[in-house]
Amino acid sequence: MIAIALKDLKIILGDRKALLLSFLLPIFLVGLFAFVYGSMGGPREEHPVKLLITDQDQTDLSAGIVARLDSLKSIRLTSMTLEEARQKVTRGDYPAVLVLHKGLADSISANRPGVLEMQYDPARELEMGLLQQAILLPLFELIGRPALQEMIFEEVQGDYPRLDPGLMKQIKNNIEKNFRSGKVSQVLENRNPIIMTPLIPVERASWALIQAVAGTAVMMLLFSVAGLGAGLLAERETGTLKRLLITPLHPMHILYGKLLSTLVVSVLQLVVVFIFAWLVFGLDLSLNPPALLLVAFTTAFACASFGIFLAAVSTSRKQVEMLSTLIILIMSAIGGSMIPLPIMPAIMQKLAAVSVNYWSIQGFFDIFWRELPLWEILPRIAILFGIGVLLITLARVFFKRNLASLV
Amino acid sequence: MIKIRNLSKQFGDVNALKKMNLSVQPGEFFGLLGPNGAGKTTTVNILSTLLKPDEGSVTINGLDLLSDPRGAKRLLGVVPQELALYDQLSAADNLHFWAELYGMKGVKLKTRIRQLLELMGLADRQNDRLATFSGGMKRRVNLAVALLHDPDILFLDEPTVGIDVQSRHRIYEILGELHREGKTIVYTTHYLEEVERLCEKIAIIDHGEIKAEGTLESLRQLVQGESEVLVVLDDSSIQTATVEPLPADVRLMDEGLLATGDDVNDLVQKLVTICSARNWKIRDIELKTASLETVFLQLTGKELRD
Ligand SMILES: Nc1ncnc2c1ncn2[C@@H]1O[C@H](COP(=O)(O)OP(=O)(O)OP(=O)(O)O)[C@@H](O)[C@H]1O
Ligand SMILES: [Mg+2]
């Protein structure tokens, strides 16, 4: 069994080109995904959102709104006609256009709705959320304030209809003065009922980096073990498997030997990826070394078993290739390797639990993001280990059954 | 001593072996001669414990192959029909790997590998990857692997297919040497020269059945004193001959018609009559003494070719 593993490793290590590929490709992908997820706006990233604006009202008020929004740091405002703007949004150049319709100033003083319209691209809801958050308060200040002013004044007038007109005028001036001084916006801001407190300290590893490292590493691992597992089928095609069966070696040891060599390569691959993440992106590997070792090892074990399982159920290399590509793509898609889990629909997040990717990625998030202690991560480690054992057991059954047709 | 009794094996609706009986004496060089698909590899696979027969029994030196396959495995060296080797490894590494699987190690393993590499004439290339070897050199490594644990019994399944003359003769020499050492050798082939040159005892197999068995001499005696007459025909005549019914004792060959018998005059007359009656053009007439090839042809109805 050890002899088989050593022989495999010698063959694998002898193939420089394939080796380079299986170690460089994951590194390249981790870098790429870290960049992509990073610019997608993980929790910490701040990028101005682009917004178009069309002023059809052309009043002092509308000009004020444009000027106010333009002064916001979180928004990069561009003014143009509605026609042009709509084209740009449909073409995907901008997420939305804010339309200040004709009669905006009038309808605001008359307290009528439907004067501000956001025309947007529904595919870009993420940016829309950020946009709304950014423009709500400034807009309220500009549009809501006069309306509020008016409302208060009318209230006073209604309550004290016989008040001296001179006094009334003074009250009105007072209200306007108070509002203008910025007190209201201050009050509004202070009264914001929601206090935002980030629970994960901001200085921790970036969410994007962990997602990139964990997600990509597992997916690449699955692809490379499927390739290694296919080595079993290659042995069948060259006849060396037949010859192995003639030796006094127990047939199952052929399977275990393959598992061992695949496991060693998988562990090496993970080590390389994590060292890369540490050196280049500063991922802190010293957070929880025992947990990291265990999660990495059980991930490698589950993946290696998956490769052996594929090889044992298939009867030709073509079959392995097709089957593995299909299963890996599905597992990676639902398991969170390609699409970060938090932005997937709830039902998909439940489904994700059937994939190796899910448990492994969650394990890495437990370590680097949630910073859980080892005993809280143990269940995930146990599940990864269990997946490995299950796959090996199934592989044994299929291998035994296929033995007869190997010659 | 190898004893095969009533061995049968079926693949789907193909009867690969039909109640085959055979015995090979210790130290014997035994040739299993048969055309493609005759059942040679199936026999070797069963003898090397890879396949379970549907019926029948095999004993090797008294050991029942079916009930104690692992015990039998140590007695056997098998040279498979394919080149079952790792192309990416060197010759020495290949031998090293297979030797370990037979539990060899240390000095004993190293000495044995050096011995075999020298025997095969590959000592100077031992550290080159097999991918750079010629077909003949790979065949020799393929043979060396089977000899690593110095087995008493050797099964060779067409070990010289598709190689150069030089390598082929080298292998013949090595096998002759092994035979002199007293090893029991079962050699399958569809080359007649090989069995004539190497084997003491021959069985002709076709469609999973042993058609004849004996020493080279006893098989030749089956056609003792007989002659072969071949009338060579032109191509278009051969074309029409393929669809025409022929008398049972006349055979259609690639080049023309063939008949075997004691009286050459009779044979020639018979063949010429057939051709004249059908308007077939005779190009040439060849006369030969009947040989093992004749026996093979009569038993299997097939010509021996590469
Ligand atoms: N695994 C298998 N499945 C189905 N049919 C098989 C299998 N192995 C052999 N056969 C069939 O059994 C018959 C005997 O095959 P076998 O390989 O023993 O012939 P052979 O004498 O070794 O021929 P060759 O000279 O081509 O190697 C053939 O008809 C072959 O098609
Ligand atoms: Mg064969």
Coordinates of C-alpha atoms and ligand atoms in Angstrom, one line a residue, chain A residues 242 404-407, chain B residues 9-17 32-45 51 81 157-158 161 188-190 205-208, ligand 1:
Chain A
K242 CA -4.4 -6.4 -13.8
A404 CA -14.3 -9.0 -12.1
S405 CA -14.7 -6.8 -15.2
L406 CA -11.2 -5.4 -14.9
V407 CA -9.5 -8.2 -16.8
Chain B
K9 CA -15.8 -19.6 -19.1
Q10 CA -18.5 -17.7 -20.8
F11 CA -18.7 -13.9 -21.5
G12 CA -22.2 -13.0 -22.3
D13 CA -23.1 -15.4 -25.1
V14 CA -19.4 -16.0 -26.1
N15 CA -18.1 -19.3 -25.0
A16 CA -14.5 -18.4 -24.4
L17 CA -13.6 -21.8 -23.0
L32 CA -0.6 -22.8 -26.5
L33 CA -1.1 -22.1 -30.1
G34 CA -4.2 -20.5 -31.4
P35 CA -5.6 -17.8 -33.7
N36 CA -7.1 -14.5 -32.4
G37 CA -10.0 -14.9 -30.0
A38 CA -9.2 -18.6 -29.5
G39 CA -9.2 -18.3 -25.7
K40 CA -5.5 -18.1 -24.9
T41 CA -5.7 -15.0 -22.8
T42 CA -8.8 -16.2 -21.0
T43 CA -6.8 -19.4 -20.1
V44 CA -3.8 -17.4 -18.8
N45 CA -6.1 -15.1 -16.9
L51 CA -10.6 -14.6 -13.6
Q81 CA -0.2 -9.6 -23.3
D157 CA 0.9 -14.3 -23.1
E158 CA 2.1 -13.5 -26.6
V161 CA 3.9 -9.3 -30.3
T188 CA 0.8 -18.6 -25.8
T189 CA 1.3 -17.4 -29.3
H190 CA -0.1 -17.4 -32.8
I205 CA -6.6 -24.2 -29.3
D206 CA -9.5 -22.7 -31.2
H207 CA -13.0 -21.5 -30.1
G208 CA -12.1 -22.4 -26.5
Ligands
LIG1 N1 -13.9 -9.5 -20.7 C1 -14.5 -10.1 -21.7 N2 -15.7 -9.8 -22.0 C2 -16.4 -10.3 -23.1 N3 -15.8 -11.1 -24.0 C3 -14.5 -11.5 -23.7 C4 -13.8 -11.0 -22.6 N4 -12.5 -11.5 -22.7 C5 -12.5 -12.3 -23.8 N5 -13.7 -12.3 -24.4 C6 -14.0 -13.1 -25.6 O1 -13.6 -14.4 -25.4 C7 -13.0 -15.0 -26.5 C8 -11.6 -15.4 -26.2 O2 -10.8 -14.3 -25.9 P1 -9.3 -14.4 -25.6 O3 -8.8 -13.0 -25.2 O4 -9.0 -15.4 -24.5 O5 -8.6 -14.8 -26.9 P2 -7.0 -14.9 -27.3 O6 -6.8 -16.2 -27.8 O7 -6.2 -14.4 -26.2 O8 -7.0 -13.9 -28.6 P3 -5.8 -12.9 -29.0 O9 -4.8 -13.7 -29.8 O10 -6.5 -11.9 -29.8 O11 -5.2 -12.3 -27.8 C9 -13.0 -13.9 -27.6 O12 -14.1 -14.1 -28.4 C10 -13.2 -12.6 -26.8 O13 -14.0 -11.7 -27.6

